[in-house]
Short mmCIF file of C-alpha atoms in Angstrom, two decimals:
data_model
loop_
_atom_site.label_atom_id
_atom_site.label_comp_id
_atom_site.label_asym_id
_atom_site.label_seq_id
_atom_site.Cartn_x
_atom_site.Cartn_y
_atom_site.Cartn_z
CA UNK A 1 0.00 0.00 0.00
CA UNK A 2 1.60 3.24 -1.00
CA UNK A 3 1.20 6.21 0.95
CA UNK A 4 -1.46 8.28 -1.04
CA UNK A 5 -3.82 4.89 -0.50
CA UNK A 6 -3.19 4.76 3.59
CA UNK A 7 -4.43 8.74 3.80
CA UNK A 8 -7.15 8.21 2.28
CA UNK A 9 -8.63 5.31 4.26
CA UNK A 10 -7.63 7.61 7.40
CA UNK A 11 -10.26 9.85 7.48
CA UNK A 12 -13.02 11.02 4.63
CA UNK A 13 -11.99 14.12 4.91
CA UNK A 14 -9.16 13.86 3.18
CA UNK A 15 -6.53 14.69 6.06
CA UNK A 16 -4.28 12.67 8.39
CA UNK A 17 -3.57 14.55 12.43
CA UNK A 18 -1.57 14.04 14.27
CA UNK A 19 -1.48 15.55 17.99
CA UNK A 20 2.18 17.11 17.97
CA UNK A 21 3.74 16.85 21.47
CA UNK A 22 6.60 19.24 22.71
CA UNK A 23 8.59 17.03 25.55
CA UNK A 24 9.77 18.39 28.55
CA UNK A 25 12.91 17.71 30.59
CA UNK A 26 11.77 16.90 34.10
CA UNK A 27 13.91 18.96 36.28
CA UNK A 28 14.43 17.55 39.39
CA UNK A 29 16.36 18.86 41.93
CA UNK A 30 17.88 17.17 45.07
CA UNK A 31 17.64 19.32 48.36
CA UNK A 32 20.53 21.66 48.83
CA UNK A 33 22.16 22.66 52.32
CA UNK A 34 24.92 25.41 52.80
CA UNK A 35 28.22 24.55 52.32
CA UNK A 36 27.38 22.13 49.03
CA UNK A 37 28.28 18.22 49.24
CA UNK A 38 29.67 15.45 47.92
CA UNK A 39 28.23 14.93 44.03
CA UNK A 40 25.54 11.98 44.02
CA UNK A 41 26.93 8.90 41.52
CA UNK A 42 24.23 7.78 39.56
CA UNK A 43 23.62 4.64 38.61
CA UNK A 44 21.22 2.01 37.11
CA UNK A 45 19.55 1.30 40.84
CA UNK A 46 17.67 3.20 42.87
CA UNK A 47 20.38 5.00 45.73
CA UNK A 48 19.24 7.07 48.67
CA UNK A 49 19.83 10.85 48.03
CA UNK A 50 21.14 12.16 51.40
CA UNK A 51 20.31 15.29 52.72
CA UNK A 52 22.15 18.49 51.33
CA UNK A 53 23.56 16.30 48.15
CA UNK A 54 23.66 17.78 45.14
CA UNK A 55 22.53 15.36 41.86
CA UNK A 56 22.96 16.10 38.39
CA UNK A 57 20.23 16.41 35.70
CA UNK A 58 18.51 13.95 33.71
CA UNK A 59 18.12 11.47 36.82
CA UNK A 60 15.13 9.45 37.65
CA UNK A 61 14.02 10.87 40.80
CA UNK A 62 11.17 9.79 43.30
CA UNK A 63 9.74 9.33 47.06
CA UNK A 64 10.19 6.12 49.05
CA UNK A 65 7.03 6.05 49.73
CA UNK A 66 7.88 3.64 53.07
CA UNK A 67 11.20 5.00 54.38
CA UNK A 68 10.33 8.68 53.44
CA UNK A 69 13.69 9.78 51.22
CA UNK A 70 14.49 10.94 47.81
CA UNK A 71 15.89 8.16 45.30
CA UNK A 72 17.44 8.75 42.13
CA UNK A 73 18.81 6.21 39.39
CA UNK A 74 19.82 6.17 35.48
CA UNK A 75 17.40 6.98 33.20
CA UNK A 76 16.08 3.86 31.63
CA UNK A 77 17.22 3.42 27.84
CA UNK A 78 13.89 5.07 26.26
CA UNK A 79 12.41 6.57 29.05
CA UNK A 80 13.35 9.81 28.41
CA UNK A 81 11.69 9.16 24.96
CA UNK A 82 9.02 7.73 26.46
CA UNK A 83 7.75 11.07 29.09
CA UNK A 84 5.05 12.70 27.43
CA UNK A 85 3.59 16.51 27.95
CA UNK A 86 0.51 17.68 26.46
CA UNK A 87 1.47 21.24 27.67
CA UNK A 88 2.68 22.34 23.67
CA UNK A 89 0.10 20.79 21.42
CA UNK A 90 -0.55 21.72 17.68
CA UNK A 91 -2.99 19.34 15.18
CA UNK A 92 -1.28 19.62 12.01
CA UNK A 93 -3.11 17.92 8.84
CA UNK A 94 -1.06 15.57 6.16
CA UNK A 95 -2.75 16.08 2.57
CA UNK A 96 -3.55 13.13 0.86
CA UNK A 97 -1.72 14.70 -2.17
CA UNK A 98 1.86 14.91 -0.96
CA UNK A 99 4.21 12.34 -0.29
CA UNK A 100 6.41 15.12 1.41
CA UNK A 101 5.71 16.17 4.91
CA UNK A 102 4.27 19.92 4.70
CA UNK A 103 6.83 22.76 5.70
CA UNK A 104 4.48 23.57 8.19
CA UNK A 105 4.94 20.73 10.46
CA UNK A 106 8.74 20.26 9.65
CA UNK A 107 8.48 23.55 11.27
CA UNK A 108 6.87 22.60 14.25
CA UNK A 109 9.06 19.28 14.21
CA UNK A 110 11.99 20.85 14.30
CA UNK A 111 11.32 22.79 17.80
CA UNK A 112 10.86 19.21 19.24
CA UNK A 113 13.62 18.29 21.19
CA UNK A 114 16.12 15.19 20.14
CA UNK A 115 14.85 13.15 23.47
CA UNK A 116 15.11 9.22 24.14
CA UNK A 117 18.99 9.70 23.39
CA UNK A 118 20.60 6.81 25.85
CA UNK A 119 22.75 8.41 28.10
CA UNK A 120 24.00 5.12 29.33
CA UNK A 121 26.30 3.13 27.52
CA UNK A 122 26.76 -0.42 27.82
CA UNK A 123 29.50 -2.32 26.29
CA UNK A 124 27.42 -3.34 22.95
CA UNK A 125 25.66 0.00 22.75
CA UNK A 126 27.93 2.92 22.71
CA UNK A 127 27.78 5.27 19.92
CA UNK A 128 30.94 6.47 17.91
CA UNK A 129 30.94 10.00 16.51
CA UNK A 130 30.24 11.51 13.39
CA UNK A 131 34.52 11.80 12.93
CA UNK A 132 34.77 8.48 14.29
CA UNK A 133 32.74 6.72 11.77
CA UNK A 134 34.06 9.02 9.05
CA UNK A 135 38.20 7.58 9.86
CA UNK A 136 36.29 4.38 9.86
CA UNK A 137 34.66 4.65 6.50
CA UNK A 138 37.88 6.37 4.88
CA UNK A 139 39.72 3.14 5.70
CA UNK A 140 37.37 1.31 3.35
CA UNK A 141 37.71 4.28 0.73
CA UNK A 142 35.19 5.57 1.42
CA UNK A 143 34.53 10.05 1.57
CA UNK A 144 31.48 10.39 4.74
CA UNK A 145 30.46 13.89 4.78
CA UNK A 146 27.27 13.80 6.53
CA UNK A 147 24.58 11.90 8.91
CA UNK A 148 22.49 11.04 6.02
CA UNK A 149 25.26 9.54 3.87
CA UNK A 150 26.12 7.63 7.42
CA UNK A 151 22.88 6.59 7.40
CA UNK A 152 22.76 5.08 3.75
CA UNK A 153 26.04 3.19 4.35
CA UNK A 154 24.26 1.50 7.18
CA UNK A 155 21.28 0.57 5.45
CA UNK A 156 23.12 -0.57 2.34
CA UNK A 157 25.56 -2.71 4.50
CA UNK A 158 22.12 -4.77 6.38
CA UNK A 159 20.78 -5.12 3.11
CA UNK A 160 23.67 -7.24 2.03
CA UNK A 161 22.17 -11.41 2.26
CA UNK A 162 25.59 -12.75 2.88
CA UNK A 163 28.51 -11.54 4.59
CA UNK A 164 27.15 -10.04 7.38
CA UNK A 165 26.99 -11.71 10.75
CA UNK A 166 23.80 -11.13 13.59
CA UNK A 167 26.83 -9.13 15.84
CA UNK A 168 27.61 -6.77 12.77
CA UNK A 169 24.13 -6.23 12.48
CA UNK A 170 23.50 -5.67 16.23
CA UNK A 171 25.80 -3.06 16.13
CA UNK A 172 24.75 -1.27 12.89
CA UNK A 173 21.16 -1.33 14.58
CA UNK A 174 22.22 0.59 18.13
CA UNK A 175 24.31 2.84 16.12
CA UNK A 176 21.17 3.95 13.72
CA UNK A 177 19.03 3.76 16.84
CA UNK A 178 21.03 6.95 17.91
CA UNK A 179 20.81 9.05 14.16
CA UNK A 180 16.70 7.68 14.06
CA UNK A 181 16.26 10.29 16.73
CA UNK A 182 16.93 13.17 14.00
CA UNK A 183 13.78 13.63 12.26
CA UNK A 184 15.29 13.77 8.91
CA UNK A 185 17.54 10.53 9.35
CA UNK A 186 14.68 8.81 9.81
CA UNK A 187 12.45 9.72 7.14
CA UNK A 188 16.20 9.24 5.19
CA UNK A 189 16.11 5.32 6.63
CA UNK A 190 12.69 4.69 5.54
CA UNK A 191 12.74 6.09 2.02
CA UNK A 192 15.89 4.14 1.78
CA UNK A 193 13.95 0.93 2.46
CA UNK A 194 14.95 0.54 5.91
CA UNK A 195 11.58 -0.56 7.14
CA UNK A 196 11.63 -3.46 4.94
CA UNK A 197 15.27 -4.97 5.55
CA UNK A 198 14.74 -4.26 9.48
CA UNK A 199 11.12 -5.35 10.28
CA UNK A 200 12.16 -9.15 9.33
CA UNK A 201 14.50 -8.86 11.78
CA UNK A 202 12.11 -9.08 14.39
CA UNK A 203 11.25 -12.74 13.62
CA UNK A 204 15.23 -13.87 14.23
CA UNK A 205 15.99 -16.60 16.71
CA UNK A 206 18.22 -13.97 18.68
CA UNK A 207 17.29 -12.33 21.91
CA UNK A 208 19.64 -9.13 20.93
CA UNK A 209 18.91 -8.46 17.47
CA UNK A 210 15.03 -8.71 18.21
CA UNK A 211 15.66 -6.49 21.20
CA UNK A 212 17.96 -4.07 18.90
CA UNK A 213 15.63 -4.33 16.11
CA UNK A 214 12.34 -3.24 18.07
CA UNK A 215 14.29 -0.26 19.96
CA UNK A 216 15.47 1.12 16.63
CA UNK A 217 12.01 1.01 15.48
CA UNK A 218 10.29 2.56 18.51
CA UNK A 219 13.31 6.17 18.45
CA UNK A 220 12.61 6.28 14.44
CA UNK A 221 8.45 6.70 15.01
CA UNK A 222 8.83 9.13 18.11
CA UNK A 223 7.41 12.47 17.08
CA UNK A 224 7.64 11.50 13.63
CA UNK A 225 4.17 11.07 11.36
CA UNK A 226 6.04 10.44 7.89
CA UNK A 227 7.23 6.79 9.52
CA UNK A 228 4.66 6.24 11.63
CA UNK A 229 2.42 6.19 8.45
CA UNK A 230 5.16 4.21 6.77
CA UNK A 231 5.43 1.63 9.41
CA UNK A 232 1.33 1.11 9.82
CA UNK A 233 1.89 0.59 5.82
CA UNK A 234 4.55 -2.10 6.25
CA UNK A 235 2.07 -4.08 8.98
CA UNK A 236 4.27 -2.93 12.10
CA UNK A 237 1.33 -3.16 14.16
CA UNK A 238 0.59 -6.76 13.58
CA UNK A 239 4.22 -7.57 13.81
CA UNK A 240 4.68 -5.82 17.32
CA UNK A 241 1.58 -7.12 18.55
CA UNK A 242 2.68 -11.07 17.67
CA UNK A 243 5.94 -10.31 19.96
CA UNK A 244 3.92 -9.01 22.32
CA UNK A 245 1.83 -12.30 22.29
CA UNK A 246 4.38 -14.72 22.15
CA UNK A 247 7.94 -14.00 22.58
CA UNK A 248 9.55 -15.91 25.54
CA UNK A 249 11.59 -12.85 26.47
CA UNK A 250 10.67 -10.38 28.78
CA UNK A 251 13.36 -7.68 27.48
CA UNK A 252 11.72 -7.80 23.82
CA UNK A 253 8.88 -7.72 24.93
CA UNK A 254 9.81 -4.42 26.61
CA UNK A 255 11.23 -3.03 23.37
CA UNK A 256 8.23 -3.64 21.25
CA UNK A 257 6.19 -2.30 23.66
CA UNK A 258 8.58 1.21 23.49
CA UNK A 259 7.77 0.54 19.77
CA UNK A 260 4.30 0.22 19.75
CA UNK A 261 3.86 3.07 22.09
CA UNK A 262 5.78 5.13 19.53
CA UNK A 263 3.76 4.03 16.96
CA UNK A 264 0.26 4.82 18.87
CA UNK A 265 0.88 8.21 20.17
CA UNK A 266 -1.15 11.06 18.17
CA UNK A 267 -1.87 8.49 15.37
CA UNK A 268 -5.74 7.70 16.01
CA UNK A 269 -5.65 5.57 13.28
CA UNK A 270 -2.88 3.40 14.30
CA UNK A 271 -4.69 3.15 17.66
CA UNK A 272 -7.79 2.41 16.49
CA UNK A 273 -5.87 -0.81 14.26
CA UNK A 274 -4.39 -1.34 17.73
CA UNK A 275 -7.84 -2.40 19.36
CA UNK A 276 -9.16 -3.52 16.41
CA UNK A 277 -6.13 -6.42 16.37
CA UNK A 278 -7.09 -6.92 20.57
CA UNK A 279 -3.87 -5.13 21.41
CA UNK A 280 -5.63 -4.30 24.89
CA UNK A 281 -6.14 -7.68 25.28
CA UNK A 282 -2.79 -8.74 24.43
CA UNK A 283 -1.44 -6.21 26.92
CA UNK A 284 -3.81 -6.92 29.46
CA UNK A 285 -2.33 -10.33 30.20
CA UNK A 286 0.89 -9.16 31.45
CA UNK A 287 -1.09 -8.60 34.85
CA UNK A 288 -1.25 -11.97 34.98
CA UNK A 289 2.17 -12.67 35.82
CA UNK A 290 4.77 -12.22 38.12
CA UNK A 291 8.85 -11.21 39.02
CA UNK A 292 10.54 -8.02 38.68
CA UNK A 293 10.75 -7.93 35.14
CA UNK A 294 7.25 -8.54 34.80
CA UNK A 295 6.65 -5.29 36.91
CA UNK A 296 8.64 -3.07 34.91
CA UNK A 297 6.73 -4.42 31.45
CA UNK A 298 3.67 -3.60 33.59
CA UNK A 299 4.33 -0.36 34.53
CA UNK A 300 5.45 0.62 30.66
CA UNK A 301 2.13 -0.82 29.97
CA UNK A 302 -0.02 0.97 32.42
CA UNK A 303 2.14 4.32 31.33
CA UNK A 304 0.91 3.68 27.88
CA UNK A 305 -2.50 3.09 28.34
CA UNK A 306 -3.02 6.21 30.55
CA UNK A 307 -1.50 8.37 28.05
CA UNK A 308 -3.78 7.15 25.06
CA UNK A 309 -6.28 7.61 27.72
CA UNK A 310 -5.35 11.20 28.64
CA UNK A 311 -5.01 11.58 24.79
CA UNK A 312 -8.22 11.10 23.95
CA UNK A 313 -9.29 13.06 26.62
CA UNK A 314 -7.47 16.57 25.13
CA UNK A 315 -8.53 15.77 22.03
CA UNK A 316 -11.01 18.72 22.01
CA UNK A 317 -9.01 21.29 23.52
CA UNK A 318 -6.28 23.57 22.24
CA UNK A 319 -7.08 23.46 18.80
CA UNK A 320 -8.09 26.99 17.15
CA UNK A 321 -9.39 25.50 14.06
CA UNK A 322 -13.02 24.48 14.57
CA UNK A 323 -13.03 22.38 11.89
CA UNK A 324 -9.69 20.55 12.50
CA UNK A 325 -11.50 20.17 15.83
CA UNK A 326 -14.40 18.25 14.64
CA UNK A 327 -12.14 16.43 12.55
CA UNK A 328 -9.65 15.44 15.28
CA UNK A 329 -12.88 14.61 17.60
CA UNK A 330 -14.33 12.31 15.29
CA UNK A 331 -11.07 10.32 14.59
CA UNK A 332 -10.63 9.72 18.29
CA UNK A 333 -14.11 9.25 18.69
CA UNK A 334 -13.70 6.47 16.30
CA UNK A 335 -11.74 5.07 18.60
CA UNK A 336 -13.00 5.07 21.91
CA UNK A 337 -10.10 4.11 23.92
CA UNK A 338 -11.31 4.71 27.36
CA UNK A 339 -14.43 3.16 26.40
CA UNK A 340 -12.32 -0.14 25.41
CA UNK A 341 -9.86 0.18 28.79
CA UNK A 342 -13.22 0.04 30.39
CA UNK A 343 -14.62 -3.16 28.81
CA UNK A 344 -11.16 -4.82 28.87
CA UNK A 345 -11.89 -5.15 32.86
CA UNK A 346 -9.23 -2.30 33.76
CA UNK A 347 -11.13 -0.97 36.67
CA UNK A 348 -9.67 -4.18 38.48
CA UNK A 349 -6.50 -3.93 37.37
CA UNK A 350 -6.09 -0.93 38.50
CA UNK A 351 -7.80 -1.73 41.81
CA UNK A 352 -5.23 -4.48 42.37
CA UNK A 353 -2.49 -2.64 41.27
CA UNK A 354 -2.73 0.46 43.85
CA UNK A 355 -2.04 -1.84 46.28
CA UNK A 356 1.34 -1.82 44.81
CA UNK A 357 4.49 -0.57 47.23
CA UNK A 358 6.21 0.64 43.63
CA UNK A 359 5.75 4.81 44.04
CA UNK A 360 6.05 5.02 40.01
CA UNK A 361 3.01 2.42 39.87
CA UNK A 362 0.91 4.18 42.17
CA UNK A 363 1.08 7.19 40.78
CA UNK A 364 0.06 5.80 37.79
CA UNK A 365 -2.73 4.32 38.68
CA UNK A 366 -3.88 7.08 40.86
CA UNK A 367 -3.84 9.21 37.87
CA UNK A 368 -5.54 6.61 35.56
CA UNK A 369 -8.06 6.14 38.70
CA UNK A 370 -8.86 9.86 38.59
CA UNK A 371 -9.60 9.34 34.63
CA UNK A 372 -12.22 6.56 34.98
CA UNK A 373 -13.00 6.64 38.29
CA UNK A 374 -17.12 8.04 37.19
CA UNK A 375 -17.08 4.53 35.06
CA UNK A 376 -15.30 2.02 37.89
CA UNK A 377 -17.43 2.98 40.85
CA UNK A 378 -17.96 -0.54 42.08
CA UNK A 379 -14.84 -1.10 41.53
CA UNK A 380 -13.28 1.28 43.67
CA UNK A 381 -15.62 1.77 46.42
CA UNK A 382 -13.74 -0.89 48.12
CA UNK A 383 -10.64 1.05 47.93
CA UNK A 384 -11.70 3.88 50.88
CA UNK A 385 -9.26 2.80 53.62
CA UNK A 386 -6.08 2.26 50.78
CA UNK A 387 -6.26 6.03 49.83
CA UNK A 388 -7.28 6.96 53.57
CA UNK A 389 -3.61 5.71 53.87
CA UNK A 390 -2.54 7.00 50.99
CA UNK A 391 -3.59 10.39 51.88
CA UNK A 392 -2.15 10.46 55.41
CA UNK A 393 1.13 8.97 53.91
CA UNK A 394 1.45 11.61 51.16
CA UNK A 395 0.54 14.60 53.61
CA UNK A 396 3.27 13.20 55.39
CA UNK A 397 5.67 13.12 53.54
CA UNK A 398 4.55 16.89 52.03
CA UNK A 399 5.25 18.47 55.00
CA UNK A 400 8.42 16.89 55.49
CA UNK A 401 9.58 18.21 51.90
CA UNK A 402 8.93 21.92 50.70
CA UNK A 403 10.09 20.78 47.37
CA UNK A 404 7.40 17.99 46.68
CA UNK A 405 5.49 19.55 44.22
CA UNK A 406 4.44 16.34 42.36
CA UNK A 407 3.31 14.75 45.85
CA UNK A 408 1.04 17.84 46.17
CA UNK A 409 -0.43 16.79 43.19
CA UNK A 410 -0.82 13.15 44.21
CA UNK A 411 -2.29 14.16 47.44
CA UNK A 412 -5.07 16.25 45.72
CA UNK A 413 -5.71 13.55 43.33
CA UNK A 414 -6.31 10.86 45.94
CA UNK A 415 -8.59 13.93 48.15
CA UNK A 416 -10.52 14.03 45.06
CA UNK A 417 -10.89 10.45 44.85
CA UNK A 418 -12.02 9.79 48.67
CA UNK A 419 -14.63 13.04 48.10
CA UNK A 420 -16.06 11.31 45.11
CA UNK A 421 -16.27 7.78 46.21
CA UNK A 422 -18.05 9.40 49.47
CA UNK A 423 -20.15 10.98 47.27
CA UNK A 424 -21.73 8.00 45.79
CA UNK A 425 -21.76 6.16 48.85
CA UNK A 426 -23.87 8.38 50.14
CA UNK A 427 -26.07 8.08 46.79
CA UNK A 428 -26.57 4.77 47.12
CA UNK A 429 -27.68 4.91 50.09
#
């Protein structure tokens, strides 16, 4: 299916939106006594920040909810590319009629900050330089002068059937993952036929290159409508969803989930494929298991679904166009996605899940629970003495810290909650 065909089937009206988001850098800052201290090390596990200790930006902080400190760690490898603000949002139309994305949204694009970049850098994923690659290339002959022509040699090199072995193609796969994050580049890797040489990689009999594969996919989609319309062409949803479904490891499964969130976000069509395919369901039965690696698929999967669900709540607002505004309302409407977290049985998940001692899980449940809450009332009317404790723990804790902004929040959140489940109580009586 070329592109013209897949625009058209998107909506009647002869235009493709997307919902752009600008991301922003969570700045979180560590208490700071006079006199300064010693610099906090970061470092993939959660670490105790101790009072008066400076930590440096980009960290992964929260509150122990049960000892009462501040804990930082790494970033995980795409969850910077994974946060998500709806504070910046512009609907931008694709016409049917050009294969090129309009100058108007490269415009808008461009302002969008190169996030998900993996700060970390194990032994099998660290990223050489532009000049690094370009003494590399020379050696072979060869003149690099720029990302995209980087970018070609890479693709041309995994297109080759013989004389390439899964570790060579490992590494040319974590070193695109890092040029995907250009907008550009990545439009550059699918018109080059990327998609089509990389997608098979997905069915391999190796953990890595699966793993590799679905995280290169997941930073090439992130902001970026061109390929996420090029990837719903080439049947990425279908081929995410099957790993989903039946791949015996945990870490893919984590990387096509990054994927398919990438492909989902702002793409109503893509999400409406999504249900259509029982992707909910699919997703749905991770809750069904157990083990730490389990819980971190979980909580990229609860993440996920409260952002589609938050989504398609905004989807009227912000939008000065009343006529992109119908538009955008009846794509999502078309959807329905809190409609289908509702008949999937999520009010008890997330019943059972705030009962989690995770803070990053509660918190995301307590904001998904303030979403559906009017829909899940028999649900949660059983859940009275949790946020009793939840509220007493979180005042707590806010009056230990002035700077606990995002516990304020929490706190009114779970007030809210307790007023409205009081509320009906009282109604049914």
């Amino acid at each position: 299916m070329n592109s013209h065909k897949l625009l058209v089937c998107l909506t009647l009206s002869a235009s493709v939106f997307f919902v752009v988001a600008t991301v922003e850098n969570e700045d979180e800052n560590a208490d700071r006594r006079e006199g300064g201290s010693e610099q906090f090390v970061a470092t993939s596990e959660w670490q105790t920040i101790k009072p008066g200790q400076e930590i440096p930006r980009g960290l992964h902080v929260r509150m122990n909810l049960e000892t009462g400190t501040k804990e930082a760690k790494l970033l995980d490898e795409e969850e910077e590319g994974e946060s998500n603000s709806y504070a910046n949002r512009a609907l931008l139309p694709i016409d049917e009629n050009k294969d090129e994305v309009t100058e108007k949204l490269k415009e808008y694009l461009s302002k969008i900050p190169d996030d998900g970049v993996d700060l970390k850098q194990d032994s099998h994923k660290k990223f050489r330089s532009i000049e690094e690659l370009k003494e590399e290339f020379e050696a072979l002959n060869m003149q690099m002068t720029s990302e995209s022509e980087i970018v070609v040699r890479f693709v041309e090199e995994l297109k080759q059937e013989t004389g390439i072995t899964t570790q060579r193609k490992i590494e040319i796969l974590y070193e695109l993952e890092y040029y995907v994050h250009h907008f550009d580049n990545a439009r550059d890797f699918v018109k080059l036929g990327g998609l089509d040489v990389v997608t098979s990689f997905l069915e391999s009999s190796n953990d890595d290159l699966r793993i590799s594969t679905a995280f290169l996919l997941g930073s090439s989609m992130q902001s970026n409508p061109s390929v996420q319309v090029s990837a719903a062409e080439h049947g990425l949803i279908e081929k995410l969803l099957y790993r989903l479904r039946v791949d015996s490891s945990v870490a893919v499964q984590n990387k096509a989930l990054y994927a398919l969130s990438s492909l989902l976000r702002r793409f109503p069509y893509a999400q409406e494929k999504f249900l259509e395919l029982g992707g909910l369901d699919i997703v749905t039965t991770f809750f069904e298991k157990y083990g730490q690696e389990m819980h971190r698929l979980q909580l990229k999967t609860m993440t996920m679904v409260y952002d589609l669900i938050v989504e398609d709540h905004l989807a009227s607002e912000d939008v000065q166009d009343e006529s992109l505004t119908k538009e955008k309302l009846r794509q999502y409407g078309r959807v329905g996605m809190k409609r289908a977290v509702i008949e999937a049985k999520w009010c008890n998940i997330v019943r059972k899940l705030l009962n989690s001692t995770d803070s990053d899980m509660i918190e995301k449940v307590l904001k998904t629970m303030a979403l559906i809450s009017e829909d899940c009332r028999s649900e949660f009317i059983g859940l009275r003495r949790r946020l009793l404790d939840l509220r007493d723990e979180f005042t707590r804790l806010v009056d230990r810290d002035e700077d606990a902004s995002y516990l304020y929040e929490l706190l009114q959140t779970v007030v809210t909650l307790l007023k409205e489940l009081e509320g009906r109580s009282r109604d049914e009586l």
